[in-house]
XYZ file of C-alpha atoms in Angstrom:
494
model
C 146.276 111.985 87.870
C 144.917 113.301 90.588
C 144.323 116.440 88.238
C 143.673 114.712 85.059
C 140.370 113.248 86.851
C 139.366 116.421 88.113
C 139.121 117.727 84.940
C 136.099 119.242 82.440
C 137.691 116.365 80.022
C 135.507 114.033 81.848
C 132.529 115.150 80.990
C 132.208 115.716 77.228
C 131.595 111.267 76.961
C 129.083 111.308 79.399
C 126.930 114.367 79.793
C 125.535 114.138 76.547
C 124.677 110.590 76.838
C 122.943 111.419 80.048
C 120.695 114.942 79.058
C 118.968 113.579 76.247
C 117.401 110.964 78.503
C 115.999 113.835 80.933
C 112.904 112.539 83.418
C 109.281 114.437 82.699
C 108.462 116.567 85.180
C 104.859 115.897 84.511
C 105.185 112.263 85.006
C 103.593 110.135 87.169
C 105.982 107.549 89.149
C 105.192 103.680 90.252
C 106.355 102.493 93.998
C 104.225 99.557 93.008
C 102.906 98.278 90.027
C 98.932 99.656 89.272
C 96.709 99.695 86.468
C 94.284 102.023 85.680
C 91.817 99.962 84.453
C 91.296 98.466 88.156
C 90.585 101.650 89.270
C 86.350 102.126 89.126
C 85.794 105.440 91.934
C 88.625 107.759 91.685
C 88.958 109.816 95.625
C 90.457 113.180 96.408
C 91.387 115.021 98.710
C 91.174 119.579 98.305
C 94.263 121.114 99.656
C 96.891 120.858 97.069
C 95.296 118.032 95.855
C 92.223 119.544 93.706
C 93.562 123.241 94.394
C 96.551 124.158 95.129
C 97.796 127.704 96.414
C 99.553 131.512 95.608
C 103.048 131.855 97.961
C 101.076 134.863 99.322
C 99.328 132.117 102.015
C 102.690 131.128 103.934
C 103.322 134.601 103.775
C 99.494 134.890 105.560
C 99.637 131.855 107.748
C 102.930 132.717 108.873
C 101.399 136.459 110.106
C 98.072 135.283 111.054
C 100.217 132.990 113.949
C 102.991 135.267 113.573
C 100.495 137.936 115.390
C 98.396 135.457 117.618
C 101.936 134.568 119.157
C 101.904 138.138 121.103
C 98.520 139.161 121.260
C 96.901 136.090 123.343
C 100.583 133.985 124.171
C 102.072 137.127 124.968
C 105.347 136.546 123.040
C 107.717 139.862 122.659
C 106.038 142.723 119.779
C 110.089 142.581 118.157
C 108.765 139.306 116.811
C 107.073 140.711 113.909
C 109.998 141.888 112.389
C 110.878 138.255 111.628
C 108.756 137.638 107.871
C 108.633 134.702 105.899
C 110.886 133.562 104.517
C 109.946 130.735 101.783
C 112.704 128.996 100.927
C 114.342 128.343 104.243
C 112.049 124.620 104.740
C 110.995 121.961 102.865
C 108.853 119.145 103.960
C 109.775 116.065 105.231
C 112.267 117.763 108.118
C 111.982 116.403 111.212
C 112.184 118.798 114.935
C 113.930 117.807 119.129
C 110.330 119.739 121.083
C 113.216 119.302 123.553
C 116.609 121.116 121.537
C 114.803 122.865 119.644
C 116.693 122.023 116.430
C 115.160 121.931 112.864
C 117.329 119.152 110.867
C 116.622 117.398 107.658
C 117.045 112.689 108.328
C 117.987 110.207 106.047
C 116.240 106.874 105.253
C 118.038 104.936 108.261
C 117.192 107.604 110.950
C 120.960 109.967 111.075
C 119.848 113.076 110.539
C 122.453 114.604 107.814
C 125.424 116.679 108.690
C 125.415 119.880 107.559
C 121.270 120.619 108.123
C 120.775 120.781 112.625
C 119.279 124.486 112.446
C 118.866 125.880 115.380
C 116.960 128.838 115.342
C 117.892 130.606 111.113
C 121.994 128.750 111.594
C 123.857 126.001 111.452
C 124.815 123.679 114.093
C 128.703 122.450 113.729
C 128.497 118.986 112.709
C 130.779 118.204 116.288
C 128.104 120.347 118.420
C 125.635 117.544 116.751
C 127.489 114.691 116.717
C 128.610 115.878 120.189
C 124.207 116.069 121.942
C 123.265 112.909 119.138
C 125.743 110.911 120.743
C 126.519 110.515 116.463
C 123.932 110.822 114.414
C 121.359 108.465 114.831
C 118.237 109.155 115.907
C 116.898 106.330 118.540
C 113.806 104.486 116.871
C 112.484 105.410 120.517
C 112.717 109.326 119.957
C 111.415 109.088 116.368
C 108.208 111.143 115.846
C 104.573 108.634 116.630
C 102.581 106.976 112.975
C 102.263 109.992 112.245
C 104.742 112.630 112.372
C 103.473 113.458 115.558
C 106.122 114.196 119.228
C 103.936 112.630 121.598
C 104.064 109.427 124.153
C 108.102 110.906 124.929
C 109.127 110.667 121.171
C 111.117 113.967 121.181
C 111.021 114.979 117.505
C 108.258 115.854 115.363
C 107.715 115.534 112.399
C 106.513 118.191 109.372
C 104.932 116.456 106.216
C 101.854 118.870 105.277
C 102.560 121.021 102.506
C 100.942 123.600 105.244
C 103.255 123.409 108.228
C 106.039 125.408 105.828
C 105.290 128.119 107.522
C 104.879 126.289 110.796
C 108.641 125.322 110.601
C 109.690 128.553 109.076
C 108.562 130.293 112.791
C 109.526 128.155 115.103
C 113.569 128.852 114.226
C 112.689 132.468 113.562
C 111.199 132.899 116.987
C 113.915 130.189 118.589
C 116.249 132.704 117.052
C 114.720 135.753 118.360
C 115.332 134.013 122.089
C 118.593 132.771 121.486
C 119.360 136.739 119.987
C 118.746 138.742 123.134
C 119.215 135.920 125.454
C 116.317 134.765 126.368
C 116.219 131.878 128.626
C 113.081 129.796 127.906
C 111.566 126.474 127.713
C 111.515 125.063 124.266
C 108.743 122.391 124.929
C 106.383 125.786 125.159
C 107.447 127.891 122.634
C 106.712 124.265 120.231
C 103.171 124.059 121.723
C 102.306 127.596 121.780
C 104.136 128.039 118.035
C 101.808 124.074 116.941
C 98.565 126.213 118.945
C 99.012 129.286 117.058
C 99.639 127.447 113.947
C 96.584 125.401 114.433
C 94.154 128.162 115.762
C 94.798 130.379 112.053
C 92.880 127.503 110.493
C 90.558 126.615 113.221
C 89.260 130.243 113.878
C 89.092 130.400 110.602
C 91.443 133.299 109.426
C 93.304 131.676 106.763
C 89.785 130.124 105.837
C 88.255 134.544 105.460
C 91.849 135.490 104.453
C 91.250 133.583 100.633
C 86.876 132.996 100.338
C 87.675 137.184 99.992
C 90.379 137.308 98.286
C 89.892 133.456 96.455
C 91.744 135.587 92.825
C 94.947 136.839 94.924
C 95.031 132.447 97.753
C 93.802 130.205 94.331
C 95.868 128.995 91.528
C 92.908 129.278 89.416
C 94.403 125.651 86.901
C 91.748 124.482 84.070
C 93.096 121.374 84.491
C 92.249 120.279 86.984
C 88.391 119.820 85.507
C 89.820 119.528 83.303
C 90.952 115.558 84.690
C 87.047 115.531 86.628
C 85.319 115.708 83.256
C 87.726 113.298 81.743
C 87.837 110.396 84.069
C 84.057 111.492 84.159
C 83.481 110.577 80.452
C 85.022 107.133 80.955
C 82.110 105.995 83.821
C 84.275 106.474 86.907
C 82.509 107.102 90.466
C 84.416 109.744 92.244
C 84.562 111.068 95.769
C 86.353 114.454 97.753
C 86.867 113.617 101.556
C 88.357 116.924 103.389
C 89.071 118.445 106.275
C 88.355 121.320 104.945
C 85.356 123.474 105.513
C 81.609 123.181 103.777
C 81.690 127.261 102.192
C 84.897 127.060 102.027
C 85.369 124.403 99.497
C 82.329 125.469 97.581
C 83.408 128.424 96.724
C 87.096 126.975 96.057
C 85.383 124.172 93.766
C 83.580 127.072 92.037
C 86.276 129.170 90.979
C 88.848 125.994 89.891
C 86.119 124.236 88.671
C 82.536 125.695 88.474
C 78.849 126.257 89.680
C 78.084 122.854 88.349
C 81.158 120.884 90.416
C 79.086 118.890 92.907
C 77.484 117.128 90.121
C 80.837 115.534 88.594
C 80.940 113.952 92.408
C 78.820 110.661 93.699
C 79.800 111.949 97.117
C 80.992 114.507 99.332
C 82.411 114.614 102.991
C 84.257 117.559 104.816
C 85.686 118.089 107.791
C 86.264 114.325 107.909
C 88.892 114.807 110.857
C 91.397 112.716 109.041
C 93.528 110.583 109.664
C 90.682 109.503 112.318
C 88.514 109.933 109.279
C 90.078 106.681 108.648
C 89.631 105.034 112.345
C 87.119 106.217 114.222
C 83.486 104.432 113.951
C 82.179 106.038 115.804
C 80.937 109.464 114.717
C 77.697 109.214 112.361
C 76.770 111.454 109.059
C 75.798 114.680 109.230
C 74.508 116.133 105.950
C 74.425 119.596 105.084
C 72.200 121.884 103.479
C 72.358 125.512 101.145
C 72.450 127.713 104.281
C 75.969 125.053 105.635
C 73.913 124.782 108.205
C 73.637 120.661 109.513
C 70.505 118.628 110.076
C 70.003 116.176 112.916
C 68.291 113.603 110.024
C 69.213 109.856 110.405
C 72.222 109.031 106.952
C 70.925 105.252 105.285
C 72.234 106.994 102.150
C 74.924 108.672 101.156
C 72.959 110.710 98.284
C 75.087 112.646 95.164
C 74.512 116.763 94.691
C 73.927 117.051 98.937
C 77.628 117.665 101.300
C 78.357 115.431 104.217
C 80.462 116.339 107.743
C 81.909 114.147 109.758
C 81.099 110.592 109.765
C 84.063 107.532 109.289
C 85.181 105.249 106.513
C 83.879 102.102 108.195
C 80.004 103.957 107.689
C 81.370 105.308 104.231
C 81.876 101.453 103.106
C 79.046 100.320 104.324
C 76.104 102.808 102.686
C 78.570 102.719 99.601
C 80.306 99.094 99.288
C 83.351 100.869 97.509
C 86.271 98.581 99.362
C 89.396 96.903 98.020
C 91.956 97.483 94.685
C 89.185 99.252 92.804
C 89.409 102.616 94.699
C 92.049 104.996 94.664
C 92.377 107.511 96.583
C 95.046 111.042 96.122
C 96.463 112.858 98.408
C 99.498 115.445 99.318
C 99.897 114.357 103.392
C 101.465 110.624 103.617
C 100.263 109.863 106.665
C 96.945 111.403 106.599
C 95.448 111.098 103.542
C 97.264 107.645 102.716
C 98.996 105.756 105.526
C 95.881 104.440 106.493
C 94.570 103.586 102.760
C 96.946 101.640 102.003
C 97.347 99.591 105.222
C 94.409 98.578 106.432
C 92.360 98.498 103.482
C 93.741 98.276 100.662
C 93.069 101.160 98.675
C 95.005 101.633 96.497
C 96.978 105.048 97.048
C 98.536 108.878 95.057
C 100.526 111.053 96.498
C 100.545 114.451 95.563
C 103.897 115.574 95.841
C 103.752 119.698 93.947
C 107.667 119.858 94.901
C 108.122 117.159 91.704
C 108.002 119.651 89.229
C 110.750 121.662 89.771
C 113.112 119.434 91.831
C 112.917 116.890 88.675
C 113.201 120.713 86.282
C 116.339 121.047 88.765
C 117.526 117.107 87.953
C 118.004 117.827 84.093
C 120.417 121.273 84.397
C 123.072 120.489 82.122
C 125.217 122.101 85.859
C 123.755 119.566 88.304
C 124.159 116.267 85.457
C 128.131 117.254 85.952
C 128.035 118.059 89.970
C 126.671 114.291 89.809
C 128.217 113.030 87.158
C 132.102 114.099 89.129
C 131.303 113.478 92.532
C 129.115 109.344 91.860
C 133.310 109.509 89.514
C 134.725 110.186 93.119
C 133.077 108.357 95.006
C 134.074 105.487 93.295
C 137.515 106.585 92.643
C 137.527 106.648 96.528
C 136.537 103.102 96.748
C 138.279 102.024 94.681
C 141.699 103.129 95.219
C 141.165 103.354 99.147
C 143.698 100.834 99.338
C 146.284 102.420 98.481
C 148.657 103.117 101.297
C 151.469 104.881 100.187
C 151.855 108.499 101.668
C 151.155 110.060 97.679
C 148.074 107.721 97.898
C 146.953 109.071 101.188
C 147.356 112.468 100.075
C 145.615 112.370 97.035
C 142.678 110.679 98.536
C 141.951 113.049 101.348
C 142.120 115.431 98.923
C 139.023 113.760 97.235
C 137.698 113.722 100.587
C 137.327 117.412 100.406
C 136.605 117.858 96.708
C 133.621 115.500 98.085
C 131.665 116.581 100.964
C 131.737 120.376 98.625
C 130.060 118.983 96.413
C 127.997 117.346 98.409
C 127.087 120.865 99.404
C 126.825 121.845 96.251
C 124.402 119.990 95.405
C 122.399 120.637 98.208
C 121.792 123.519 96.859
C 120.856 123.243 93.902
C 118.488 122.788 95.865
C 117.940 124.323 99.009
C 120.832 126.039 100.398
C 119.419 124.748 103.868
C 118.421 120.987 103.687
C 118.337 120.227 100.146
C 116.408 117.752 98.216
C 112.884 116.125 99.794
C 114.129 113.212 98.295
C 117.518 112.329 99.244
C 120.475 113.200 101.455
C 124.015 112.844 100.642
C 123.528 109.514 99.603
C 120.302 107.614 101.782
C 116.799 108.320 101.378
C 115.705 110.297 103.055
C 112.561 109.651 105.557
C 110.344 111.572 103.310
C 110.852 109.296 100.999
C 110.903 105.955 102.500
C 107.068 106.698 103.714
C 106.190 108.280 100.271
C 107.622 104.319 98.936
C 105.288 102.983 101.452
C 102.809 104.633 101.239
C 102.324 105.881 99.009
C 101.236 103.428 94.455
C 102.136 106.114 92.572
C 103.221 109.533 92.866
C 103.302 112.863 91.174
C 104.022 117.197 91.443
C 99.960 117.126 90.393
C 96.742 115.724 89.181
C 97.464 117.116 85.640
C 99.949 114.412 84.570
C 96.549 111.686 84.870
C 95.315 113.834 81.370
C 99.052 112.219 79.817
C 98.466 108.417 80.779
C 94.591 106.721 79.088
C 92.026 105.080 81.605
C 93.919 101.842 81.076
C 97.372 102.983 81.431
C 99.253 100.351 83.858
C 102.174 102.225 85.705
C 105.260 98.993 85.708
C 107.196 100.401 89.358
C 111.753 100.577 87.430
C 113.070 97.208 88.899
C 115.748 98.895 90.755
C 118.738 97.249 91.326
C 119.703 95.046 95.057
C 123.070 96.569 96.215
C 124.222 93.174 95.776
C 122.410 93.337 91.904
C 125.864 95.497 89.996
C 128.983 95.991 90.140
C 130.148 99.236 92.315
C 130.977 101.991 91.093
C 134.612 100.912 91.321
C 134.322 97.521 89.429
C 131.961 100.259 86.621
C 135.435 103.025 86.993
C 137.301 99.840 85.466
C 134.599 97.977 83.007
C 131.238 99.608 82.893
C 129.224 101.651 81.446
C 130.765 104.827 82.692
C 135.010 103.218 82.683
C 137.260 106.732 83.221
C 140.360 107.154 80.160
C 143.207 105.414 81.135
C 142.006 104.825 85.226
C 142.804 100.841 84.513
C 147.143 101.900 83.421
C 146.496 104.711 86.486
C 145.621 102.708 89.490
C 148.684 100.484 88.353
C 151.154 103.684 88.959
C 152.850 103.567 93.574
């Protein structure tokens, strides 16, 4: 009966019904009930929220940071042989600063075995278990609230889309040192790479390159203007708070929205230094004139059509009066953009997760559905049949466990060969999804998804059954929707 269960006879009954209920990649998903009719003010981050970048940008960041390592930090010139691989890393990974390991961690602080990388090579499960005395990472070793490694924490979590080149560069330089038997201090390497990536931004290398060839780096999208115009037509107030500089934002917005882009916004704030903007009460706003020069005037009012620099949220609230749940702010960084707003200030939050669209498209394929159907079936069979202790049953259980492991690896490869899905480990949500679920009321692939909803639409989170609210898979296999033919008769065989 093992061969019977593992045959494709299972799939014709289940796959068509699942395929008829495919997910919409352009939908908005809700973690918390929220009605757009209550929202009067819409706020936006800039990078990867209002504007999206082409694949060339991460290559630019990687190459520029790699050159800074060589030219300013005196790293070997041979690391230039490493090119940026857009398919290596995913967002939300953790990096063990002291051990120089990149890994995926689930919502319960458990490392997903098979996704731990030293350099560009996977670390065997046995070695991982020996290093961490299992696969659990204690709370005191995890990164701080903003995903940073500080105050003795050994783990840094990469939550920013801009961090993909950083993770890849870290792995490539580690790989070079390991392959060439060079003794090095992992903490120094981490700091040097972090500083080089930071300097690509701070020294204006990235900004100048994008402004010089804006069509190469920015993905032009008429839908961004369409979203803003729709909100304006319905009388919504809008503001922009970004860490990017004034001239950079101005050129980008003129490209994707038009020369009159500032007319759509009631307030524009650049170089805000988020997340400090949401917590530091000391920094005042400064007005930026048309030539990009900072003025010294004391700011008594945030005027439409003007651009302001720095400031802080407390002064922003005082000058605008925009408080509480009538404000909805969109950003791509779960920590820097959204966490403080929802925890401390009561704003509603929307996360922009570009990876969502491609993952949903994968989940809608017949091959993925077949794999997941059989994987869930195997799990249910293991749960149900583990009570049988005779040698034949135990042999079959071991075969099932082996096949289940293979199916899990296949499932991971659908998304990313090294780390799998952004949202799931084998069975559990990722640590990334845990934070997303906590800090974002709604989430979507891009702002264009808003065009599919009326301005008074209410988002209702799906009621996800708790573990004790539904029968387990072993019961469903026998009696529920997913009943497998002849299972009741089969499980009686000993």
